[in-house]
GROMACS .gro file of C-alpha atoms in nm:
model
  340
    1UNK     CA    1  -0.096  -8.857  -0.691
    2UNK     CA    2   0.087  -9.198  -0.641
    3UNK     CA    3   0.298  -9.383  -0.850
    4UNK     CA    4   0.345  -9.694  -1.064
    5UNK     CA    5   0.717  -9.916  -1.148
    6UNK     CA    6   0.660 -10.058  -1.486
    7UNK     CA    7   0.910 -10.311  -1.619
    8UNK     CA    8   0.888 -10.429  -1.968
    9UNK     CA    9   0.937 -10.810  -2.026
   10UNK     CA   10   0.919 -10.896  -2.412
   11UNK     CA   11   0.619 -10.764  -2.497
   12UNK     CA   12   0.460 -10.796  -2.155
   13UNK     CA   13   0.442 -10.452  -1.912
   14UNK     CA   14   0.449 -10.596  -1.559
   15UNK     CA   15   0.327 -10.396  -1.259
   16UNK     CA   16   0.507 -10.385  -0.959
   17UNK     CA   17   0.504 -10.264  -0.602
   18UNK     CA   18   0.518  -9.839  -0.606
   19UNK     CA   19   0.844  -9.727  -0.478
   20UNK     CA   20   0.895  -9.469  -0.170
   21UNK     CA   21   0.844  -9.143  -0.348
   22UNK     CA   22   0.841  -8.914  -0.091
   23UNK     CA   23   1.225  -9.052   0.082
   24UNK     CA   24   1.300  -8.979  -0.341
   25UNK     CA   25   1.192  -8.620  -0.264
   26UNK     CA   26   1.376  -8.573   0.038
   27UNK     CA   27   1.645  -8.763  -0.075
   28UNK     CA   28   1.646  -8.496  -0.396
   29UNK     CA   29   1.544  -8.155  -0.197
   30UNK     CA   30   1.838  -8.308   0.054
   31UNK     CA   31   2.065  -8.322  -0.282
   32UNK     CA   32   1.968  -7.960  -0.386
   33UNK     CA   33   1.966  -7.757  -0.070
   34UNK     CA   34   2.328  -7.891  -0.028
   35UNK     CA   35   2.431  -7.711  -0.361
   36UNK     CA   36   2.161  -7.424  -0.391
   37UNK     CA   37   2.252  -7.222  -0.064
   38UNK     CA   38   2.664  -7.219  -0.206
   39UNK     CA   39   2.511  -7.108  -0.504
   40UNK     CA   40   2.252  -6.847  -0.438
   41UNK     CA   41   2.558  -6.690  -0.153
   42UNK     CA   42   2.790  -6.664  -0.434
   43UNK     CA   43   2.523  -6.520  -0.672
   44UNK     CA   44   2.455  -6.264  -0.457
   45UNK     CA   45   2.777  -6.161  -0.331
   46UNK     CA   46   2.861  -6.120  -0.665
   47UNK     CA   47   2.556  -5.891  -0.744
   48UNK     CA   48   2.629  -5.699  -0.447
   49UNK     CA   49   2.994  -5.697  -0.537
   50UNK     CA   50   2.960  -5.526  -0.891
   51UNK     CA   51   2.586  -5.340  -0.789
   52UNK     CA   52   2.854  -5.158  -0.476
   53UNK     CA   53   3.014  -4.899  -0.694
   54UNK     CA   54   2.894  -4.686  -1.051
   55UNK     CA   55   3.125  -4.460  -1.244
   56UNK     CA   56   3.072  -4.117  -1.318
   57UNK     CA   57   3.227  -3.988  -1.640
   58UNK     CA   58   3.398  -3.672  -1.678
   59UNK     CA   59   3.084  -3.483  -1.894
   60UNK     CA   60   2.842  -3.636  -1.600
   61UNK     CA   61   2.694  -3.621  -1.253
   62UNK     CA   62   2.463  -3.884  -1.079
   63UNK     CA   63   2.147  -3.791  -0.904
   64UNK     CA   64   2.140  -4.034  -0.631
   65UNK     CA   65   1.805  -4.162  -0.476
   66UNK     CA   66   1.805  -4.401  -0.148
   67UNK     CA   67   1.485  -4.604  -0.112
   68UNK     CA   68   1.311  -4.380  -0.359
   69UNK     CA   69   1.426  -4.063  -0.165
   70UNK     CA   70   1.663  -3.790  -0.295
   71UNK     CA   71   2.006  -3.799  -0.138
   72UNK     CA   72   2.243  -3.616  -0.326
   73UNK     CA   73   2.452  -3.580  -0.670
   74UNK     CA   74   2.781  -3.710  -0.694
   75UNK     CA   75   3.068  -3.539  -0.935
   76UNK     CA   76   3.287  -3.740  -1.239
   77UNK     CA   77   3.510  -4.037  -1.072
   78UNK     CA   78   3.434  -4.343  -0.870
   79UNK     CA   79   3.162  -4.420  -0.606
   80UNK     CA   80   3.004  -4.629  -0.381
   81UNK     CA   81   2.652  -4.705  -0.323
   82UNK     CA   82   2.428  -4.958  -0.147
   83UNK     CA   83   2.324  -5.262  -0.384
   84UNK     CA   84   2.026  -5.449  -0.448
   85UNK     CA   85   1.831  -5.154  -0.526
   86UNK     CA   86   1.865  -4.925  -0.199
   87UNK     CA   87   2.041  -4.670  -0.371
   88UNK     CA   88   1.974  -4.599  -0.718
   89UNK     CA   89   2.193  -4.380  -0.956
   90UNK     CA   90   2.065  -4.172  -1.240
   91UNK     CA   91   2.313  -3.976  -1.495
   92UNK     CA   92   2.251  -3.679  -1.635
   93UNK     CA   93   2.505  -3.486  -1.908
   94UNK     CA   94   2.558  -3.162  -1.715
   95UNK     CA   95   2.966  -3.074  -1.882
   96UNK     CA   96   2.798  -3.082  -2.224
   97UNK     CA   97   2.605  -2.821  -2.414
   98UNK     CA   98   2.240  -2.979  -2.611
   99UNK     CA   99   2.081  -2.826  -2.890
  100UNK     CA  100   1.715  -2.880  -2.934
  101UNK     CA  101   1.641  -2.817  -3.324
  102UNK     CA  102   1.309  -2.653  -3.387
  103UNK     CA  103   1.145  -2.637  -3.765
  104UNK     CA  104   1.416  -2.829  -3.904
  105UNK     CA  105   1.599  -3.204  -3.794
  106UNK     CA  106   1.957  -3.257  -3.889
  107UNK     CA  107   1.954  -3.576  -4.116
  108UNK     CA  108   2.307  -3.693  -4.123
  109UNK     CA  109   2.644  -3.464  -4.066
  110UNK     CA  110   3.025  -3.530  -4.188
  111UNK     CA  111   3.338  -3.393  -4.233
  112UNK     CA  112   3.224  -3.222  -4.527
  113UNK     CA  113   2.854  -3.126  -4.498
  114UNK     CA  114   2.570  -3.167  -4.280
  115UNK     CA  115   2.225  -3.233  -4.410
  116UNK     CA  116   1.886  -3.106  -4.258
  117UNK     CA  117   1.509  -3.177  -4.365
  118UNK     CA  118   1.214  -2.970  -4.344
  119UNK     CA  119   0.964  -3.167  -4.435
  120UNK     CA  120   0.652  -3.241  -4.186
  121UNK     CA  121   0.788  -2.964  -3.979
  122UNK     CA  122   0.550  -2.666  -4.089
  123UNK     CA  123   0.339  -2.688  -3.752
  124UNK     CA  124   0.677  -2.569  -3.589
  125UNK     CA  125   0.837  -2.366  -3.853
  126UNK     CA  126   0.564  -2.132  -3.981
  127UNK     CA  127   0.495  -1.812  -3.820
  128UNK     CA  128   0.256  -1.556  -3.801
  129UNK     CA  129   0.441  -1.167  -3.810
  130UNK     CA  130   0.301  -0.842  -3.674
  131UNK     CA  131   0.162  -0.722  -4.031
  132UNK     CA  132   0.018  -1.071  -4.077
  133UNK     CA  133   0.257  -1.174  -4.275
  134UNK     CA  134   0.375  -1.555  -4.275
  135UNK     CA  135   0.749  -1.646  -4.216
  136UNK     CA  136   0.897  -1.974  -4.185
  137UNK     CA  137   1.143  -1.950  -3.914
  138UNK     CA  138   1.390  -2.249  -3.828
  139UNK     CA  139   1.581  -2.182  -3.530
  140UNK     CA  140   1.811  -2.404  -3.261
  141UNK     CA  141   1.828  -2.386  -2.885
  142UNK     CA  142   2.182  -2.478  -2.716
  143UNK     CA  143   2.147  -2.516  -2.299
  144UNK     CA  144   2.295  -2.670  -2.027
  145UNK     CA  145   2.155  -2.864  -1.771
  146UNK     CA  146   2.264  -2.657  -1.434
  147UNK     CA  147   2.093  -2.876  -1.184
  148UNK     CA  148   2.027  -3.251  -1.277
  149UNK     CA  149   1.777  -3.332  -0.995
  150UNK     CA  150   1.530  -3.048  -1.109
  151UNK     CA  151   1.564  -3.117  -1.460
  152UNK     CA  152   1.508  -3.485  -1.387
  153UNK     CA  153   1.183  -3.466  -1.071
  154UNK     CA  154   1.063  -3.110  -1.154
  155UNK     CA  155   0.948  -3.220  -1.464
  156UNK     CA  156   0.853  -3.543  -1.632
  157UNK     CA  157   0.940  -3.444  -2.000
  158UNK     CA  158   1.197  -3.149  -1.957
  159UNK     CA  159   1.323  -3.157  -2.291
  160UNK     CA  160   0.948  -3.172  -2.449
  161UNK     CA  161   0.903  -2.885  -2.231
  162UNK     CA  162   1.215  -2.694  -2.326
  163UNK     CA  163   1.062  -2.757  -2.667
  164UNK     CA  164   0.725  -2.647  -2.615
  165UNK     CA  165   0.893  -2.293  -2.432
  166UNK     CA  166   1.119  -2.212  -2.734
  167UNK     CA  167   0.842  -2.256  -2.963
  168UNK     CA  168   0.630  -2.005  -2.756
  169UNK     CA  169   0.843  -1.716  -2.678
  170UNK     CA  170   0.970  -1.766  -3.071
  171UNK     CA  171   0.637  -1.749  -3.192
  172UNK     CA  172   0.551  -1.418  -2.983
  173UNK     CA  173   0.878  -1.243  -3.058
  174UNK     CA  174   0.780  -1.293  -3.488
  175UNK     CA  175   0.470  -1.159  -3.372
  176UNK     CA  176   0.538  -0.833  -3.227
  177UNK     CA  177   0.793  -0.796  -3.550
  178UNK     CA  178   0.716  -0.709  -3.932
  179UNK     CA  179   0.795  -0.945  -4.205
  180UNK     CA  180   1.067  -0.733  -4.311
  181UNK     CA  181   1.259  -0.711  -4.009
  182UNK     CA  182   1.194  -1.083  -3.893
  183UNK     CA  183   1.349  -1.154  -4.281
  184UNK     CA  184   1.656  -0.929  -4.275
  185UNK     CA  185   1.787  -0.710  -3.976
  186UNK     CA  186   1.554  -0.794  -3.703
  187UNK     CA  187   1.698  -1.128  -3.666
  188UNK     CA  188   1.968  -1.090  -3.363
  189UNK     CA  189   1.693  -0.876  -3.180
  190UNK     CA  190   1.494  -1.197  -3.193
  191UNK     CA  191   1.730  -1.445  -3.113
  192UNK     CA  192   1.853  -1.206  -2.811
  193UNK     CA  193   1.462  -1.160  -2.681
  194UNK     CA  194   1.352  -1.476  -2.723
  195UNK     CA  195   1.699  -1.609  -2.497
  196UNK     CA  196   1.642  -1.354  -2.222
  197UNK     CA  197   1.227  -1.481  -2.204
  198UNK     CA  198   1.274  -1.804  -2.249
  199UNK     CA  199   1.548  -1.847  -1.912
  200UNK     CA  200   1.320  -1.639  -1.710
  201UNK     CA  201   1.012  -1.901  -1.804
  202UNK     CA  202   1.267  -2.204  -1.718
  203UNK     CA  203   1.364  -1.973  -1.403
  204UNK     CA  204   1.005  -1.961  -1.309
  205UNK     CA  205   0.961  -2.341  -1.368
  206UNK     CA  206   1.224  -2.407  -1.166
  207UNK     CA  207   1.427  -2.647  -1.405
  208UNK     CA  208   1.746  -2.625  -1.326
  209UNK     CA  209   1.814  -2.535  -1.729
  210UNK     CA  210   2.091  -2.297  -1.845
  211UNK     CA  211   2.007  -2.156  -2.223
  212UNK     CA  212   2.355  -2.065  -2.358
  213UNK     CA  213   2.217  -1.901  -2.713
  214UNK     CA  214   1.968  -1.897  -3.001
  215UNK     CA  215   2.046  -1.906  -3.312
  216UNK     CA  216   1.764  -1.815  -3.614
  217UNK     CA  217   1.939  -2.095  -3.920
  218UNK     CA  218   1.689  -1.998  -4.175
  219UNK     CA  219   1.439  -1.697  -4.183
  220UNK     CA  220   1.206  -1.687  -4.555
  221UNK     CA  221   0.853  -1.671  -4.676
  222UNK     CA  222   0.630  -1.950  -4.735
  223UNK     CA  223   0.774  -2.165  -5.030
  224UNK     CA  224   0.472  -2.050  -5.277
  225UNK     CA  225   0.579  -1.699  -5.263
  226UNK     CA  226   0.887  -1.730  -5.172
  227UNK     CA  227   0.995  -1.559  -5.550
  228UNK     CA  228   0.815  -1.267  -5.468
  229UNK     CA  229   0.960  -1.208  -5.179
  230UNK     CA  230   1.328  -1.256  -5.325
  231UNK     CA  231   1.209  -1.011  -5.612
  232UNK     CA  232   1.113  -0.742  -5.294
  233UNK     CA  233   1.464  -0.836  -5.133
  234UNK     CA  234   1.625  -0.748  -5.435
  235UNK     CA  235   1.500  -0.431  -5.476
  236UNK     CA  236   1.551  -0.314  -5.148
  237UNK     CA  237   1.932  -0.456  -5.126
  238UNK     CA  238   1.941  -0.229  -5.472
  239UNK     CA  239   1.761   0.077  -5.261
  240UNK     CA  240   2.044   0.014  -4.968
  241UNK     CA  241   2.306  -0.002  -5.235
  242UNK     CA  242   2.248   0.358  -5.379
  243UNK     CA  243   2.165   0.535  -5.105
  244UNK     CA  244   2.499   0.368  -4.964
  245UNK     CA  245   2.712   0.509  -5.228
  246UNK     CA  246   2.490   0.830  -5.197
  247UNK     CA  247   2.641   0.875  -4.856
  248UNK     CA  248   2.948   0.827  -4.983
  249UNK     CA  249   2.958   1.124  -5.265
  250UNK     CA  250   2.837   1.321  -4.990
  251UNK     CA  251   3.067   1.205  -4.740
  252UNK     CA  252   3.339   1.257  -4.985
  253UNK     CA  253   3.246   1.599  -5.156
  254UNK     CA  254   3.085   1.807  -4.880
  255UNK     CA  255   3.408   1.807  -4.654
  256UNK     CA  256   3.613   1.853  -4.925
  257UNK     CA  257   3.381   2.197  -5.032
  258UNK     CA  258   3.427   2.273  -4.674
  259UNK     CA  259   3.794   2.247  -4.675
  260UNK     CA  260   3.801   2.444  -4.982
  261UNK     CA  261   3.603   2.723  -4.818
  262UNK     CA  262   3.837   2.729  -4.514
  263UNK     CA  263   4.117   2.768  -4.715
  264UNK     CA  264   3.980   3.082  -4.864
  265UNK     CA  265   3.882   3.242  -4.531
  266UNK     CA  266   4.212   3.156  -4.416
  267UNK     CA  267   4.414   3.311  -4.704
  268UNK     CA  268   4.175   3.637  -4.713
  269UNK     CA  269   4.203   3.662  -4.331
  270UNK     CA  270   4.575   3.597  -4.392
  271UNK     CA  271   4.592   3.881  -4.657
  272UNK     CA  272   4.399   4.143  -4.419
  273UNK     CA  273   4.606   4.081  -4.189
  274UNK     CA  274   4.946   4.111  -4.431
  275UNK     CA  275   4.742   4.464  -4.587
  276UNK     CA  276   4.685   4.604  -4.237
  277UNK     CA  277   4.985   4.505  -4.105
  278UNK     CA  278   5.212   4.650  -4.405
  279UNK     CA  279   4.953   4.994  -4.363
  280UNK     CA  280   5.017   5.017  -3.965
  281UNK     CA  281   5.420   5.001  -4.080
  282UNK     CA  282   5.365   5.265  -4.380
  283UNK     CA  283   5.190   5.489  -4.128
  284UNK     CA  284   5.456   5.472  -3.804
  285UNK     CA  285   5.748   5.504  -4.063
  286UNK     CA  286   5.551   5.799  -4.165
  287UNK     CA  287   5.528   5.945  -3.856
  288UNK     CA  288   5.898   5.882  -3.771
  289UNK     CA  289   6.006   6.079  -4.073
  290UNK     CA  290   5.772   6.356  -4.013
  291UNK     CA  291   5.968   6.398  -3.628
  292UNK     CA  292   6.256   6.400  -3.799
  293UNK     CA  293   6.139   6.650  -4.076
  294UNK     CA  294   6.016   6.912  -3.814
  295UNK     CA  295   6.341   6.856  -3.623
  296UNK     CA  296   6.575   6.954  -3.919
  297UNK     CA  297   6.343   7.007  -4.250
  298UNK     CA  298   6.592   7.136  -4.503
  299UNK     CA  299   6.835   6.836  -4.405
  300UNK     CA  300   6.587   6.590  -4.436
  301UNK     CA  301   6.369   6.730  -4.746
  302UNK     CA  302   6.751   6.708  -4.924
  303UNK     CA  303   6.792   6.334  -4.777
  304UNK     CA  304   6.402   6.248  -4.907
  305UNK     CA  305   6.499   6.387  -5.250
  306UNK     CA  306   6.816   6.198  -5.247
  307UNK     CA  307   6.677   5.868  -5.143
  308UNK     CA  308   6.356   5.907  -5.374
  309UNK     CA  309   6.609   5.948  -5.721
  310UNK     CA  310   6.828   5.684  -5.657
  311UNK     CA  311   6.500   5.429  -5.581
  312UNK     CA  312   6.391   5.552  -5.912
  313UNK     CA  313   6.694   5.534  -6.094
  314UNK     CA  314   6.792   5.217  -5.958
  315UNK     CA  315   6.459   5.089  -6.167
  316UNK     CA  316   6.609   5.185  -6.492
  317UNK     CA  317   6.842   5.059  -6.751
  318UNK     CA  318   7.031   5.228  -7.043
  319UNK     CA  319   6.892   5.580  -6.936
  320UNK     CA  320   7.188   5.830  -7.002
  321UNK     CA  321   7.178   6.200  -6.809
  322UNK     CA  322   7.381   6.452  -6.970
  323UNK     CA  323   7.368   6.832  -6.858
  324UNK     CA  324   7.315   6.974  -7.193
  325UNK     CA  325   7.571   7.302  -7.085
  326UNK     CA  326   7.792   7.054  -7.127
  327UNK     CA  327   8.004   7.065  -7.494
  328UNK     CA  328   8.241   6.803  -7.611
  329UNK     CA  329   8.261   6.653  -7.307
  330UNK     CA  330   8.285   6.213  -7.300
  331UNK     CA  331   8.039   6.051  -7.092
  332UNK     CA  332   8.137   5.774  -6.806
  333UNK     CA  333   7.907   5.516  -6.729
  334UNK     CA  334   7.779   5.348  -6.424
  335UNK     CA  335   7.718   4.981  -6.378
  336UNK     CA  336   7.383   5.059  -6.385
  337UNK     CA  337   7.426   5.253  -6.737
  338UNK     CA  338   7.363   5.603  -6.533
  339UNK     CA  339   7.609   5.882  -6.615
  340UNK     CA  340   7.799   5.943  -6.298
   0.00000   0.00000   0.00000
């Protein structure tokens, strides 16, 4: 290259002698080195200034990785680390419990209501049962990352393949279930399965993944026969209803006949007792008053006699006794209207 000094003179361009371009150069590299180096110092003492330290929030740790190479994770607070790259920090939410929402996405959620589609979900949502039956089944799955470094290098989509688990074991517990049960009571069996599976699959994987619970939102049958199936529901919620309240006349009448019936047998064995009792008494006083007969008869026959009249006589009113050799003679009465 070389170079040209023009100077304009009216309308004339004049040429003159080419200056010393490369003392220019020097002259400006000179210029530039004196201010670059200051620069490019404090630029990077900055950098490795604020690149020194990281932050770890309280619902966090840091997986830290030195030259590419796992070194350890670091808890919630402040921390040092080398800059420019040497040591680089990843952050994982362990403190917090996800939820990975499977036939269903929530749309938007407030104070007051939260809303959820279902649309373009089917693929995930409908289910094959054990009396090949179809249900669609929209479920959630809340865990906890245990162990940030194997959910982050074990895997290299861990929550697509949390997804892809929770599908599976759901779609094998409805399977080994009929409609019925998957639709009404067999729903917390499911749920509790399909937890205990799917940690022993994440186990296996070695994910460092903690599921915390499973909960079935909505269980129903295929929208087109979904009317049916309420119709079925109804009847059977009727069928539960009476034999319910079945149960509960027999509940209430059957101890109530027993009660009854012990109540008899108590006051007949209470009255066979009172009969046999009031016999044995009849039968020793009996036998007393025979000893004493035998020991002095005429005494006691006399005493009997005695005894017997005035039990009998005490039993009557206004019965007047009069010995009829008797003439004109007034007769007293008794208290008890018996002629003494």
């Amino acid at each position: 290259a070389y170079e040209i000094g023009v100077r304009l003179v009216g309308s004339e361009m004049c040429i003159r002698d080419r200056p010393d371009i490369d003392k220019l150069v020097e002259e400006a590299l000179g210029k530039l080195k004196k201010y670059l180096v200051p620069i490019v110092i404090g630029f990077s003492i900055i950098v490795g200034i604020t690149g020194s330290y990281y932050t770890v929030e309280p619902d966090e740790e840091a997986v830290v990785t030195r030259l590419g190479k796992y070194l350890g994770n670091t808890q919630p607070g402040l921390h040092f680390k080398i800059p420019f790259g040497v040591d680089d920090v990843i952050k994982v939410k362990t403190k917090i419990v996800q939820q990975a929402e499977l036939g269903f996405r929530t749309v938007s959620t407030n104070s007051k209501r939260t809303t959820s589609s279902t649309q373009n979900f089917d693929s995930e949502s409908l289910m094959l049962t054990g009396d090949l039956n179809v249900a669609e089944v929209q479920w959630v799955v809340q865990y906890q990352i245990s162990d940030p470094f194997k959910f982050i290098f074990k895997t290299s989509q861990p929550v697509a393949n949390i997804r892809d688990v929770a599908e599976s074991i759901m779609r094998r517990d409805v399977g080994d279930k009929l409609v019925t049960e998957v639709l009404t009571t067999g729903r917390v069996i499911i749920a509790t399965d399909a937890k205990k599976l799917m940690q022993e699959i994440l186990d296996k994987d070695d994910m460092g993944v903690n599921i915390k619970s499973i909960k079935l939102q909505d269980v129903n049958p295929p929208r087109s026969v979904q009317a049916s199936f309420n119709d079925v529901n109804a009847a059977k919620q009727e069928q539960e209803k009476m034999l319910n309240q079945a149960e509960e006349a027999y509940n209430r009448i059957i101890p109530e006949a027993r009660g009854k019936a012990d109540r008899v047998i108590s006051e007949a064995e209470g009255y066979a007792f009172e009969i046999v009792n009031r016999a044995k008494g009849d039968a020793q006083r009996f036998m007393s008053v025979a000893r004493e007969y035998r020991k002095a008869p005429a005494i006691t026959k006399q005493r009997i006699y005695i005894e017997t009249m005035e039990s009998v006589f005490s039993k009557m009113n206004d019965v007047t006794v009069i010995d009829s050799k008797v003439k004109g003679l007034l007769p007293v009465f008794g208290n008890n209207g018996v002629t003494k």
